[in-house]
Coordinates of C-alpha atoms (C1' of nucleotides) in Angstrom, one line a residue:
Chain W
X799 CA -16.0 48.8 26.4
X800 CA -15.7 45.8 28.7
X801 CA -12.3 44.9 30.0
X802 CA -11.8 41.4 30.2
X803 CA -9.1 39.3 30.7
X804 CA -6.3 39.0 27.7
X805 CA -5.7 35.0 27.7
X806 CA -9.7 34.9 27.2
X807 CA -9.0 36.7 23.9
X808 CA -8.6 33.7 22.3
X809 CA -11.5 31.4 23.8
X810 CA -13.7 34.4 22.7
X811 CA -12.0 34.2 18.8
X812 CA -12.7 30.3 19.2
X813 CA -16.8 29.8 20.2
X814 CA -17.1 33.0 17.7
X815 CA -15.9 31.0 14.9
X816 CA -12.9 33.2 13.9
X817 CA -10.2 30.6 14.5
X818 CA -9.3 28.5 11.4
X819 CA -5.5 27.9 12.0
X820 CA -3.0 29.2 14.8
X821 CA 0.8 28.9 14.5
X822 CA 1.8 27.9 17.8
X823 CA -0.8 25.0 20.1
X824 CA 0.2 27.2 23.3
X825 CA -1.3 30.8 21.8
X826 CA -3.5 31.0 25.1
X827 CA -0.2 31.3 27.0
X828 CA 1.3 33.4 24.6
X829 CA -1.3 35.9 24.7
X830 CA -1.7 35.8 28.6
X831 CA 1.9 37.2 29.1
X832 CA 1.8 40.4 27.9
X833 CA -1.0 42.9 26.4
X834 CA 0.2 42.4 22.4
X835 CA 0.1 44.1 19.9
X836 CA -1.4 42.3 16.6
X837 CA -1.4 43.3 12.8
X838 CA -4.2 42.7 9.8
X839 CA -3.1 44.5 6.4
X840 CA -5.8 46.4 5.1
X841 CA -5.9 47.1 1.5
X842 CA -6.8 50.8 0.4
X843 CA -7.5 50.7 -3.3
X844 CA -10.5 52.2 -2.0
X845 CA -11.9 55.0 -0.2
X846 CA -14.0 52.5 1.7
X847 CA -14.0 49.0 3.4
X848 CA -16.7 46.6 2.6
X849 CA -18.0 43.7 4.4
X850 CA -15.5 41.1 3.4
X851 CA -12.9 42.9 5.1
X852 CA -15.2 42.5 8.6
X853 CA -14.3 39.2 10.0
X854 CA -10.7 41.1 10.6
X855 CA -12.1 44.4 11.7
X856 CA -14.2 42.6 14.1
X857 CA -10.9 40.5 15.3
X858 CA -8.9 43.5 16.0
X859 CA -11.9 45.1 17.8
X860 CA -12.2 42.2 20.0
X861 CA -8.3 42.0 20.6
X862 CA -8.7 45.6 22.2
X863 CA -12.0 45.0 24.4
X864 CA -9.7 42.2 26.0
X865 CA -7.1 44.4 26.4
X866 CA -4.5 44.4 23.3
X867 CA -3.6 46.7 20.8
X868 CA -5.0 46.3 17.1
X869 CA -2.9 47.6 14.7
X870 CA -3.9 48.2 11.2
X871 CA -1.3 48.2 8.2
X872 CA -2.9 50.0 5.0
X873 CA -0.9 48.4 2.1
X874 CA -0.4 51.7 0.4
X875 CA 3.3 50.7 -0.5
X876 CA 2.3 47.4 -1.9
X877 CA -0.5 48.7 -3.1
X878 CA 1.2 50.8 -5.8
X879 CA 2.9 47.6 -7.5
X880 CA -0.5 45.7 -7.4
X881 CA -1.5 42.8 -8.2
X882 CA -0.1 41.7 -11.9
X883 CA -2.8 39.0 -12.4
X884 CA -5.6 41.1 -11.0
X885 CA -6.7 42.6 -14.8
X886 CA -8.2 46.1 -12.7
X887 CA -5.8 48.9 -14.5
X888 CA -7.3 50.9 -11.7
X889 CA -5.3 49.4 -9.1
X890 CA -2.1 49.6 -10.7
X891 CA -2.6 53.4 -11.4
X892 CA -3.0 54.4 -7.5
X893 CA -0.5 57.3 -6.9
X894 CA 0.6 57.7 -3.2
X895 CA -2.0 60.8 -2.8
X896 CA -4.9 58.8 -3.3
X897 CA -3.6 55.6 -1.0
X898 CA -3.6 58.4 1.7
X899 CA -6.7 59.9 1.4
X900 CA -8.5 56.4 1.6
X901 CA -6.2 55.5 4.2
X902 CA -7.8 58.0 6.4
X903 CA -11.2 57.1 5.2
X904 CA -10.6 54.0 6.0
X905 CA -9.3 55.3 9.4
X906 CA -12.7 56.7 9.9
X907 CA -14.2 53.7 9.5
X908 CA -12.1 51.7 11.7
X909 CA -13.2 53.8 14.7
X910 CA -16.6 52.8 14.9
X911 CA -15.4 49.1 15.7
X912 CA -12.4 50.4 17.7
X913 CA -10.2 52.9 19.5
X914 CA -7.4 54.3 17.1
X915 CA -7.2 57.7 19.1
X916 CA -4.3 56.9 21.3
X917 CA -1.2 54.8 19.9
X918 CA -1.2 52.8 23.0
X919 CA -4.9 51.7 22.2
X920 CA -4.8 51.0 18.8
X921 CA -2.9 52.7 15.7
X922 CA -2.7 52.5 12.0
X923 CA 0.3 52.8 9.9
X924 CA 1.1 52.8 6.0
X925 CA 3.6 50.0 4.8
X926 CA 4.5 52.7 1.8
X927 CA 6.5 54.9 4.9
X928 CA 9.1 52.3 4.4
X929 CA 8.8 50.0 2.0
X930 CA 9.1 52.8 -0.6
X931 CA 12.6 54.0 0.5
X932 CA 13.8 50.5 0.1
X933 CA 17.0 50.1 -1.3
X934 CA 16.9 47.3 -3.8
X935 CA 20.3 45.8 -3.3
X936 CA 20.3 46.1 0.5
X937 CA 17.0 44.3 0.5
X938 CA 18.0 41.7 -1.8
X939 CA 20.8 41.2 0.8
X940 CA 19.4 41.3 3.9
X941 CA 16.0 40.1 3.4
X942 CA 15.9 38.0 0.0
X943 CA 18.8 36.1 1.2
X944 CA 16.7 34.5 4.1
X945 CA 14.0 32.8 1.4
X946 CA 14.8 29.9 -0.2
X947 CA 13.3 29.9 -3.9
X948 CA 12.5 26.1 -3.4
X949 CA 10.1 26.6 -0.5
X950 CA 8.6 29.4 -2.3
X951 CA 7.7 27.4 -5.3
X952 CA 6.2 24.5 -3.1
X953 CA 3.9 27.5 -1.5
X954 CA 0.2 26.3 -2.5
X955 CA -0.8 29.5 -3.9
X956 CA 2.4 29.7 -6.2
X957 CA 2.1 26.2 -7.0
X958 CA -1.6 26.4 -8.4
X959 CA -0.3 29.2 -10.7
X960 CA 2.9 27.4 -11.3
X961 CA 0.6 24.0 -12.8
X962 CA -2.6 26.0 -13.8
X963 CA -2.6 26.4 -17.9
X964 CA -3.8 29.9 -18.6
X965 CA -2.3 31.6 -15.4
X966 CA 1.6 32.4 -14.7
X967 CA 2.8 34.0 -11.9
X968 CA 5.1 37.1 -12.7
X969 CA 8.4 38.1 -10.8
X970 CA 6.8 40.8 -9.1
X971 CA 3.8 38.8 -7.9
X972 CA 6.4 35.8 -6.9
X973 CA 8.1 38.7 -4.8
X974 CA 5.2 39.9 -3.2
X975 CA 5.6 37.4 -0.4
X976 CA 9.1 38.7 1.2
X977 CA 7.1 42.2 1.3
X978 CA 4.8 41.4 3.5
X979 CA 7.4 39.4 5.6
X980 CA 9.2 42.4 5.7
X981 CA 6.1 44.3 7.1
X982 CA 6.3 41.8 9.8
X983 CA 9.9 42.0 10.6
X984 CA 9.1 46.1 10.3
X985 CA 6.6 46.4 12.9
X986 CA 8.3 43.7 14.9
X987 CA 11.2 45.7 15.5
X988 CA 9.8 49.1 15.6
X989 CA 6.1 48.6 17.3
X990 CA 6.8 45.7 19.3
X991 CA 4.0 43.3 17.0
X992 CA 4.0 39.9 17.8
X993 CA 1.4 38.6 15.9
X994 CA -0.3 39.2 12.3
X995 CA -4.0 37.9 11.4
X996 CA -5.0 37.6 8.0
X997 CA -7.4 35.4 5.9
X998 CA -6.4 32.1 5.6
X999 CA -4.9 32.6 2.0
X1000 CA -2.5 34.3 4.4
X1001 CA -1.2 31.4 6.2
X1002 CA 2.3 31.1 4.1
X1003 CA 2.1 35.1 4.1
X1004 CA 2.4 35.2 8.0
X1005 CA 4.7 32.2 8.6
X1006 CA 7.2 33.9 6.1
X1007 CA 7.4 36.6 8.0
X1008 CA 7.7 35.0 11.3
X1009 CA 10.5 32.7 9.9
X1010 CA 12.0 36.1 9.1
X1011 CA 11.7 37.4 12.6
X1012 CA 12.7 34.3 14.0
X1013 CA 16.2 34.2 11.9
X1014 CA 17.2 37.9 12.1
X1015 CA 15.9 38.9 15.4
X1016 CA 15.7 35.8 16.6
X1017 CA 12.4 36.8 18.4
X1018 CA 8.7 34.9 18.6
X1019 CA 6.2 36.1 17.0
X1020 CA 2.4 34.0 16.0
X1021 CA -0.1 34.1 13.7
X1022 CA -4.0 33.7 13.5
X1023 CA -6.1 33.0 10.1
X1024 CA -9.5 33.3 9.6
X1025 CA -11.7 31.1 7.5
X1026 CA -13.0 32.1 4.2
X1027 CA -16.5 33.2 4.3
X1028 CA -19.0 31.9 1.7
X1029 CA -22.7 31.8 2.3
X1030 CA -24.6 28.5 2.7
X1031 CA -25.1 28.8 -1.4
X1032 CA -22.0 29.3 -2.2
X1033 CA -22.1 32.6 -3.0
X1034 CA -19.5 34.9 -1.7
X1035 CA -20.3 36.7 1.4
X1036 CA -20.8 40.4 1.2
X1037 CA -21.5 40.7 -2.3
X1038 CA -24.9 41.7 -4.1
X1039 CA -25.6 41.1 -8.0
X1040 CA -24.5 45.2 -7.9
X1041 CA -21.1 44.5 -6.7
X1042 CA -19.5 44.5 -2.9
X1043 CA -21.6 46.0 0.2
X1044 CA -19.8 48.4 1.3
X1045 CA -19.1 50.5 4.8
X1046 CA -19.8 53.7 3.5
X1047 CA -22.8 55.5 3.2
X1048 CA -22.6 57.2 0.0
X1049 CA -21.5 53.4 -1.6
X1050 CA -23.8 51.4 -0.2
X1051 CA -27.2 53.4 2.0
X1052 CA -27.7 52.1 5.1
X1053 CA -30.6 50.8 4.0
X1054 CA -29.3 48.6 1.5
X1055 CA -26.9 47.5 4.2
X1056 CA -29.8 46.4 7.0
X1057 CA -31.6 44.9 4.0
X1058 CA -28.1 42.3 3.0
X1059 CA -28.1 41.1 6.1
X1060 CA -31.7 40.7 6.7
X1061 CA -31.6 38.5 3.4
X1062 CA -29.4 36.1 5.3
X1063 CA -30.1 32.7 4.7
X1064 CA -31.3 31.0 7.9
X1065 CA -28.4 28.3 7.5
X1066 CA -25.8 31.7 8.3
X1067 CA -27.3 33.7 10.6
X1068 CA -26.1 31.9 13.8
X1069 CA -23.0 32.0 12.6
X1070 CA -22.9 35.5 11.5
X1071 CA -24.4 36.8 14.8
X1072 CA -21.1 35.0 16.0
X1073 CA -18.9 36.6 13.8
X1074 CA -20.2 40.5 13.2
X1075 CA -22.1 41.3 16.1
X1076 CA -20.9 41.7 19.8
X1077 CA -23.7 39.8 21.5
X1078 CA -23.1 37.3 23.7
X1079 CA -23.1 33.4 24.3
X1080 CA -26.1 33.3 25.8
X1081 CA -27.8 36.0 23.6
X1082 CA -27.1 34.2 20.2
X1083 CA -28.2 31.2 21.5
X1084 CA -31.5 32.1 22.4
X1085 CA -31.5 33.7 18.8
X1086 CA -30.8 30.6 17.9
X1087 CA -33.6 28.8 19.4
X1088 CA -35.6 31.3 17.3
X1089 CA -34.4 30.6 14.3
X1090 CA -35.0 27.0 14.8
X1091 CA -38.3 26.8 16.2
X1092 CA -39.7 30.1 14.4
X1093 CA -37.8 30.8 11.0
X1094 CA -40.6 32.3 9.6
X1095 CA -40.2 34.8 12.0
X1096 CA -37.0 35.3 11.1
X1097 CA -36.0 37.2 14.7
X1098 CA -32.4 36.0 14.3
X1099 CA -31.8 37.9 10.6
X1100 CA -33.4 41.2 12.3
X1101 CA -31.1 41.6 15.4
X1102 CA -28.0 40.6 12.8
X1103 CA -29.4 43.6 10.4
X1104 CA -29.7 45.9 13.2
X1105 CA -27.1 45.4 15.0
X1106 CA -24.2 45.1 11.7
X1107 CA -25.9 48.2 10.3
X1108 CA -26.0 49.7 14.1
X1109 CA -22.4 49.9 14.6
X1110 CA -21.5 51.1 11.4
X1111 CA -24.3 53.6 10.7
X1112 CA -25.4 54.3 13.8
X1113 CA -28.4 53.9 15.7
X1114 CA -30.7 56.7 14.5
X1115 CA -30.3 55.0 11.1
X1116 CA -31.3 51.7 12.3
X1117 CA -34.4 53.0 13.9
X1118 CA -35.2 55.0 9.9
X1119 CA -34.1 52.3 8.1
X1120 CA -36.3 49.7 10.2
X1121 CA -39.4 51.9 9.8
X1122 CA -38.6 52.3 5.9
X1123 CA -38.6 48.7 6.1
X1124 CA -41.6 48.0 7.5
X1125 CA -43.5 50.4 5.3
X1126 CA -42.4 48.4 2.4
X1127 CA -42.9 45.0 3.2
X1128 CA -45.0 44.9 6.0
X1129 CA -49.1 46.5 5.4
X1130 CA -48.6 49.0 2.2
X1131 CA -50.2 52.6 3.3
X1132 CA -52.1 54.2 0.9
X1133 CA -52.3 57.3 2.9
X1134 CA -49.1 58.1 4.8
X1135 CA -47.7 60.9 6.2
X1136 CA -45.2 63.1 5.0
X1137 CA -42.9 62.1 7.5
X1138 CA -42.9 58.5 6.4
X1139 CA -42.9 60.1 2.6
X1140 CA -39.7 61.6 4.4
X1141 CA -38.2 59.1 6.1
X1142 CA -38.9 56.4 3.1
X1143 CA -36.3 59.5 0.7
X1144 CA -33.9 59.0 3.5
X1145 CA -33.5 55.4 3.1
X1146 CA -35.0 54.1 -0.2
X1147 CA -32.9 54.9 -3.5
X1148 CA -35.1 57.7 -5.2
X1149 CA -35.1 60.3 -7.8
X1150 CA -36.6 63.6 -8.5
X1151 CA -38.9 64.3 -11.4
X1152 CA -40.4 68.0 -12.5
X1153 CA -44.6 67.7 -12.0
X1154 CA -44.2 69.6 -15.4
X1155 CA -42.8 66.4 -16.9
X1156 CA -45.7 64.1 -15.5
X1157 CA -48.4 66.4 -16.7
X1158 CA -46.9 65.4 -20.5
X1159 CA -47.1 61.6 -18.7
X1160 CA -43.9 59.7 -18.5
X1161 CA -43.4 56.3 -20.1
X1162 CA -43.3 53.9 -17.3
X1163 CA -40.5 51.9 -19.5
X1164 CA -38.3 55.5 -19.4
X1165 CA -38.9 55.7 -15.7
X1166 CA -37.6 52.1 -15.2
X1167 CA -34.3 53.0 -16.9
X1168 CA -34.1 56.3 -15.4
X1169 CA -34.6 55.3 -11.7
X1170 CA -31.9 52.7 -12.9
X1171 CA -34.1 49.7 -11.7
X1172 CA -33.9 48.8 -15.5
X1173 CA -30.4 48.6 -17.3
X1174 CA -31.9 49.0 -20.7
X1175 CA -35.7 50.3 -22.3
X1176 CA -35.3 46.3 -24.0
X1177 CA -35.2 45.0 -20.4
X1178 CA -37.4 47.3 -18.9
X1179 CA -40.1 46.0 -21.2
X1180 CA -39.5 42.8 -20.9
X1181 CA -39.7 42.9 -16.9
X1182 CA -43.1 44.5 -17.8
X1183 CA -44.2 41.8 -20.1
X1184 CA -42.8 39.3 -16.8
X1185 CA -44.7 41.3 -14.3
X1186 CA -42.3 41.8 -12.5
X1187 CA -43.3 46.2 -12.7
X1188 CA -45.2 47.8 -10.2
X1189 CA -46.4 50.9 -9.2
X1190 CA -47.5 51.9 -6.0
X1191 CA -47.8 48.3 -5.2
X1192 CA -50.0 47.6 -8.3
X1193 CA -49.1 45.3 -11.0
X1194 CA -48.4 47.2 -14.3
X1195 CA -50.0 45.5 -16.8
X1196 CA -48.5 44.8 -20.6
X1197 CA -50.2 47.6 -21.7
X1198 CA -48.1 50.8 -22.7
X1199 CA -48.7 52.8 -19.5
X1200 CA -47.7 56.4 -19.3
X1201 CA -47.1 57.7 -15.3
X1202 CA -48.8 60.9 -15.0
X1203 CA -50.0 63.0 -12.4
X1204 CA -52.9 61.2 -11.4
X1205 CA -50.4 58.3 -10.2
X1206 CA -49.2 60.5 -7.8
X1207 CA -51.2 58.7 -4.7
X1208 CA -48.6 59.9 -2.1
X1209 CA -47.9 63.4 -0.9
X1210 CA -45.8 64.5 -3.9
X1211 CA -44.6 60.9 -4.5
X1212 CA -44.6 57.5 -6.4
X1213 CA -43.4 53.9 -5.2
X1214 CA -42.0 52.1 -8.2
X1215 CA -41.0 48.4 -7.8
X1216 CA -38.7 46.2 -9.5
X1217 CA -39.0 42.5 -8.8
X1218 CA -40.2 41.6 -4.9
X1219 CA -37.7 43.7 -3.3
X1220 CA -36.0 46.7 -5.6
X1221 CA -37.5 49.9 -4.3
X1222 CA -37.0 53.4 -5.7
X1223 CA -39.1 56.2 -4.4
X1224 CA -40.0 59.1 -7.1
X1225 CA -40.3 62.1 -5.7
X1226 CA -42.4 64.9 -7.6
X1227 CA -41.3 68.7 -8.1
Chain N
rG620 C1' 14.3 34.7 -30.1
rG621 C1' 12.2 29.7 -31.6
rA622 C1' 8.5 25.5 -31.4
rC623 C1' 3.7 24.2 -30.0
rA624 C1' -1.3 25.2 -27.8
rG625 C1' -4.9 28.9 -27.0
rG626 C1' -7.9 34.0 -26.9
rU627 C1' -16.1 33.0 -28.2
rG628 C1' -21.5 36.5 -24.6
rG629 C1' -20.8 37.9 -16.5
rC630 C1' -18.0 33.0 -16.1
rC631 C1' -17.1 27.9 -18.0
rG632 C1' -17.4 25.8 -22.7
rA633 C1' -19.4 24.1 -28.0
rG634 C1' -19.3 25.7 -33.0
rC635 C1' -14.7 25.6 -37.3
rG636 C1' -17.7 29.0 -44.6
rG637 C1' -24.4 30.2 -45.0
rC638 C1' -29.7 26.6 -41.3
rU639 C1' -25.7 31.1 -35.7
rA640 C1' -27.3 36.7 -31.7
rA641 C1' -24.2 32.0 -31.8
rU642 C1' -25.7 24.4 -28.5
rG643 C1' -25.0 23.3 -23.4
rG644 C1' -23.8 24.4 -18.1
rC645 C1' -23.3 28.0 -14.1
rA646 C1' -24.5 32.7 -12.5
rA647 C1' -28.2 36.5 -12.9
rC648 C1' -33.3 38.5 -13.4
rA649 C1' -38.9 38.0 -13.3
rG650 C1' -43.3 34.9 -12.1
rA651 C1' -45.7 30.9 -9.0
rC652 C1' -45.1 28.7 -4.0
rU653 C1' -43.2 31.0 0.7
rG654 C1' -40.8 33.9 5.5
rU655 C1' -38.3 40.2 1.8
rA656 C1' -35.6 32.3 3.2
rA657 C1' -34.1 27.5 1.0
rA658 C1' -35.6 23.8 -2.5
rU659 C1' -38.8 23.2 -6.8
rC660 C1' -41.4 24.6 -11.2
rU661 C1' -42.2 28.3 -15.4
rG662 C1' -40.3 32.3 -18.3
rU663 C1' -36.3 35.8 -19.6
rC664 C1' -31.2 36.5 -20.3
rG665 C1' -26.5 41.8 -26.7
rC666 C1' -28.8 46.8 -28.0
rU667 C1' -32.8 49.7 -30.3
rC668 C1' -37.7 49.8 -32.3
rU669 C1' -42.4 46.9 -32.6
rC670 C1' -49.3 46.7 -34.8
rC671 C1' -45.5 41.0 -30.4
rG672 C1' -45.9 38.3 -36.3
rG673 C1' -41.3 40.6 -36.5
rA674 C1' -37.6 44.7 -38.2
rG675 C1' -32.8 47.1 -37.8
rC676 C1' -28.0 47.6 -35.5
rU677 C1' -23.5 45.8 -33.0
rA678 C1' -20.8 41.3 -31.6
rC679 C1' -16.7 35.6 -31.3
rG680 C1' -8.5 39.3 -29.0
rG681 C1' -7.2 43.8 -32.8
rA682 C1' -6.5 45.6 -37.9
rG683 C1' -6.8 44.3 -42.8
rG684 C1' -8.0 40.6 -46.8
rU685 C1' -10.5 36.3 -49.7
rU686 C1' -15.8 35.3 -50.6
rC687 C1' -22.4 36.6 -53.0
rG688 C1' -21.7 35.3 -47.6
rA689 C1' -16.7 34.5 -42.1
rA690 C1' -16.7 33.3 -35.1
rU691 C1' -15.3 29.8 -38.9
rC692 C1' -10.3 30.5 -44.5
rC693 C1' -5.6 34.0 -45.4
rU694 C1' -2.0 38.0 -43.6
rC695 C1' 0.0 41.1 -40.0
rC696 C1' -0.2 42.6 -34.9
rC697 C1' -1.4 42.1 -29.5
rC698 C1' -2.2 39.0 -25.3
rU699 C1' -1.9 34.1 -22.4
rG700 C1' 0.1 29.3 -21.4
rU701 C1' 3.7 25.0 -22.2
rC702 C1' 8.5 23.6 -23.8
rC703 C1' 13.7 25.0 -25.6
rA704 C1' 20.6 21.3 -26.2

RNA sequence: GGACAGGUGGCCGAGCGGCUAAUGGCAACAGACUGUAAAUCUGUCGCUCUCCGGAGCUACGGAGGUUCGAAUCCUCCCCUGUCCA
């Protein structure tokens, strides 16, 4: 990793586009004294981060290339009161056990963007190691004495719930706040952490816990937020129709990864290579300049897709994935290999089906359903009648067509399509 | 605890005894055009079956009831919001 110079930590957050608000004007000087040590929570209601927790994981990693120490703060203690108004009963059922175990998943993650081996590099700690020995009355005392109930009402995110119609805020949620400025105060005193990033949703988050810092310690401390991502159509970033696109393999393939961000719309992508890829100035603007003058060739999207799907999937499945792509949508081969048979299992969603089965010929409409690129026989035929079906790049007709064994072009598979861009690969025997 | 207002399909939001699987908008999906974009146009958008004409089943917070017939009326319950000397 390059070692550059702490104070341009900040400049390097700023041209990347990661800067949406800063507590103190003089942060530059702040950062330049010392290396510091810097906090995002992290929550671990799963076993797995997906890609709208990046713009933080990204800011941390750049902290430690110029020369700080990321620290990550899994919310397992706040984790097990939960959100009230979030309606997921999964949430509020995580038990401590499980917190840990996607803590450390979460862990593993982490260390593809950065260092966590060493403590003075980088380290991640659990908010449940002391928020669940807390002592209700001390904390009431100590902590809850230094909030005034009047500032926290004229908090914008209370207020909106306070003057919405159909949403209250509960007692537990209202509270929720002196936690995490209690996390601050926590790893103020006890990891010397001087500044905590977050989304901006939590700007009032971090200045509560600085204020907290600054009256019981009376010590400094500063805060970054980050601007809420949405795409250019409004559509929140790092989410398919199928849910979140997520970090780990077995959620989310890497091939389903590379193709998100090769989807980007051409109004992102600059600013994406800014934010989730470690390419330089000059770099992204010559990707730019692509984009611009060549869109069709759509040069910027590729880099982004292999480099995001690079660093968490590693390089070997960039190189699979990019061949399974190009199989796919660039010239279809009626006569490949098995190794590109192989490679397309790795990558493309498939399924197996006994050559017994096809010799008694399969339904295509079951098929649909099965391989799960249909929700229902209903819509399966009704994609048909759309046609919208194809197999082995042909257009299934309206017709009731039943897959048999003469379908089986490939070396002991089938290509069945969904739409322009839903792949699944049968495999036969 | 009381008074009032609400709970309708992924979301918003109409309907307020039969013509309602439920207007409209958004989202989503498919097709055309393209660059595996965007915009636009067309179609689809509860489930199952279909000779593609349609047929059956399940749905309007939950459970009962009135009625030939209920998302619509009644009773009880649950949930949400607003207000309360």
């Amino acid at each position: 990793m390059p070692d550059q110079s702490k104070s341009s930590f900040l400049e390097e957050l700023r041209w990347r586009g990661f800067l949406e608000a800063a507590t103190s004007d003089n942060l530059d000087g702040f950062l330049n004294v010392a290396t510091r040590t810097m906090y995002v929570g992290f929550d671990p209601s799963a076993d797995s981060l997906h890609l709208g927790s990046l713009i933080p994981v990204m800011a941390l990693a750049h902290a430690q290339r110029h020369g700080h120490r990321p620290l990550v703060l899994v919310g397992g203690g706040t984790g097990l009161i939960g959100d009230p108004s979030g309606k997921s009963a999964e949430r509020n059922l995580l038990t401590e056990d499980t917190t840990k175990e996607n803590a450390l998943a979460i862990r593993r993650q982490l260390s593809r963007f950065f260092d966590l081996a060493s403590d003075d590099r980088g380290l991640m700690l659990n908010n449940a190691d002391w928020l669940c020995s807390l002592n209700l009355l001390e904390f009431l005392r100590d902590i809850g004495k230094h909030f005034s109930v009047n500032e926290m009402i004229k908090r914008d995110s209370v207020r909106t719930r306070l003057e919405e119609r159909d949403h209250g805020i509960s007692y537990t949620e209202f509270s929720y706040m002196l936690l995490q400025a209690y996390d601050f105060l926590h790893l103020s005193r006890h990891w010397d952490c001087t500044i905590q990033m977050g989304g901006s949703d939590q700007w009032g988050n971090i200045l509560s816990g600085r204020e907290l810092i600054r009256r019981i310690d009376g010590k400094i401390s500063e805060g970054i937020t980050f601007p809420l991502l949405t795409t250019s159509t409004g559509r929140k970033f790092g989410k398919t129709e199928e849910g979140a696109v997520w970090l780990d393999a077995k959620r989310t393939s890497p091939y389903q990864m590379y193709q998100y961000w090769l989807q980007t719309a051409d109004a992102d992508v600059v600013r994406y290579l800014k934010l989730f890829t470690f390419l330089g100035q000059e770099a992204i603007a010559e990707l730019e300049t692509d984009v611009l003058e060549r869109p069709n060739e759509r040069k910027g999207q590729k880099v982004l897709a292999a480099e995001c799907t690079g660093v968490v999937h590693g390089k070997d499945a960039v190189e699979s994935v990019e061949a399974a792509s190009r199989i796919l949508f660039g010239q279809w081969d009626a006569t490949p290999s098995p190794d590109v048979v192989a490679t397309l299992a790795r990558e493309v969603p498939s399924s197996r089906i006994p050559r017994p089965e096809l010799e008694t010929g399969v339904p295509t409409i079951d098929a649909l359903v099965k391989t799960g690129l249909a929700e229902s026989k209903s819509a399966a035929r009704k994609l048909i009648d759309a046609g919208g079906v194809y197999l082995n790049n042909i257009r299934v007709t309206a017709d009731r067509k039943t897959i048999t064994s003469a379908d089986v072009v490939w070396p002991n598979a089938m290509l069945l399509r969904a739409g322009k861009k839903n792949y699944h690969l049968v495999l036969v025997g």
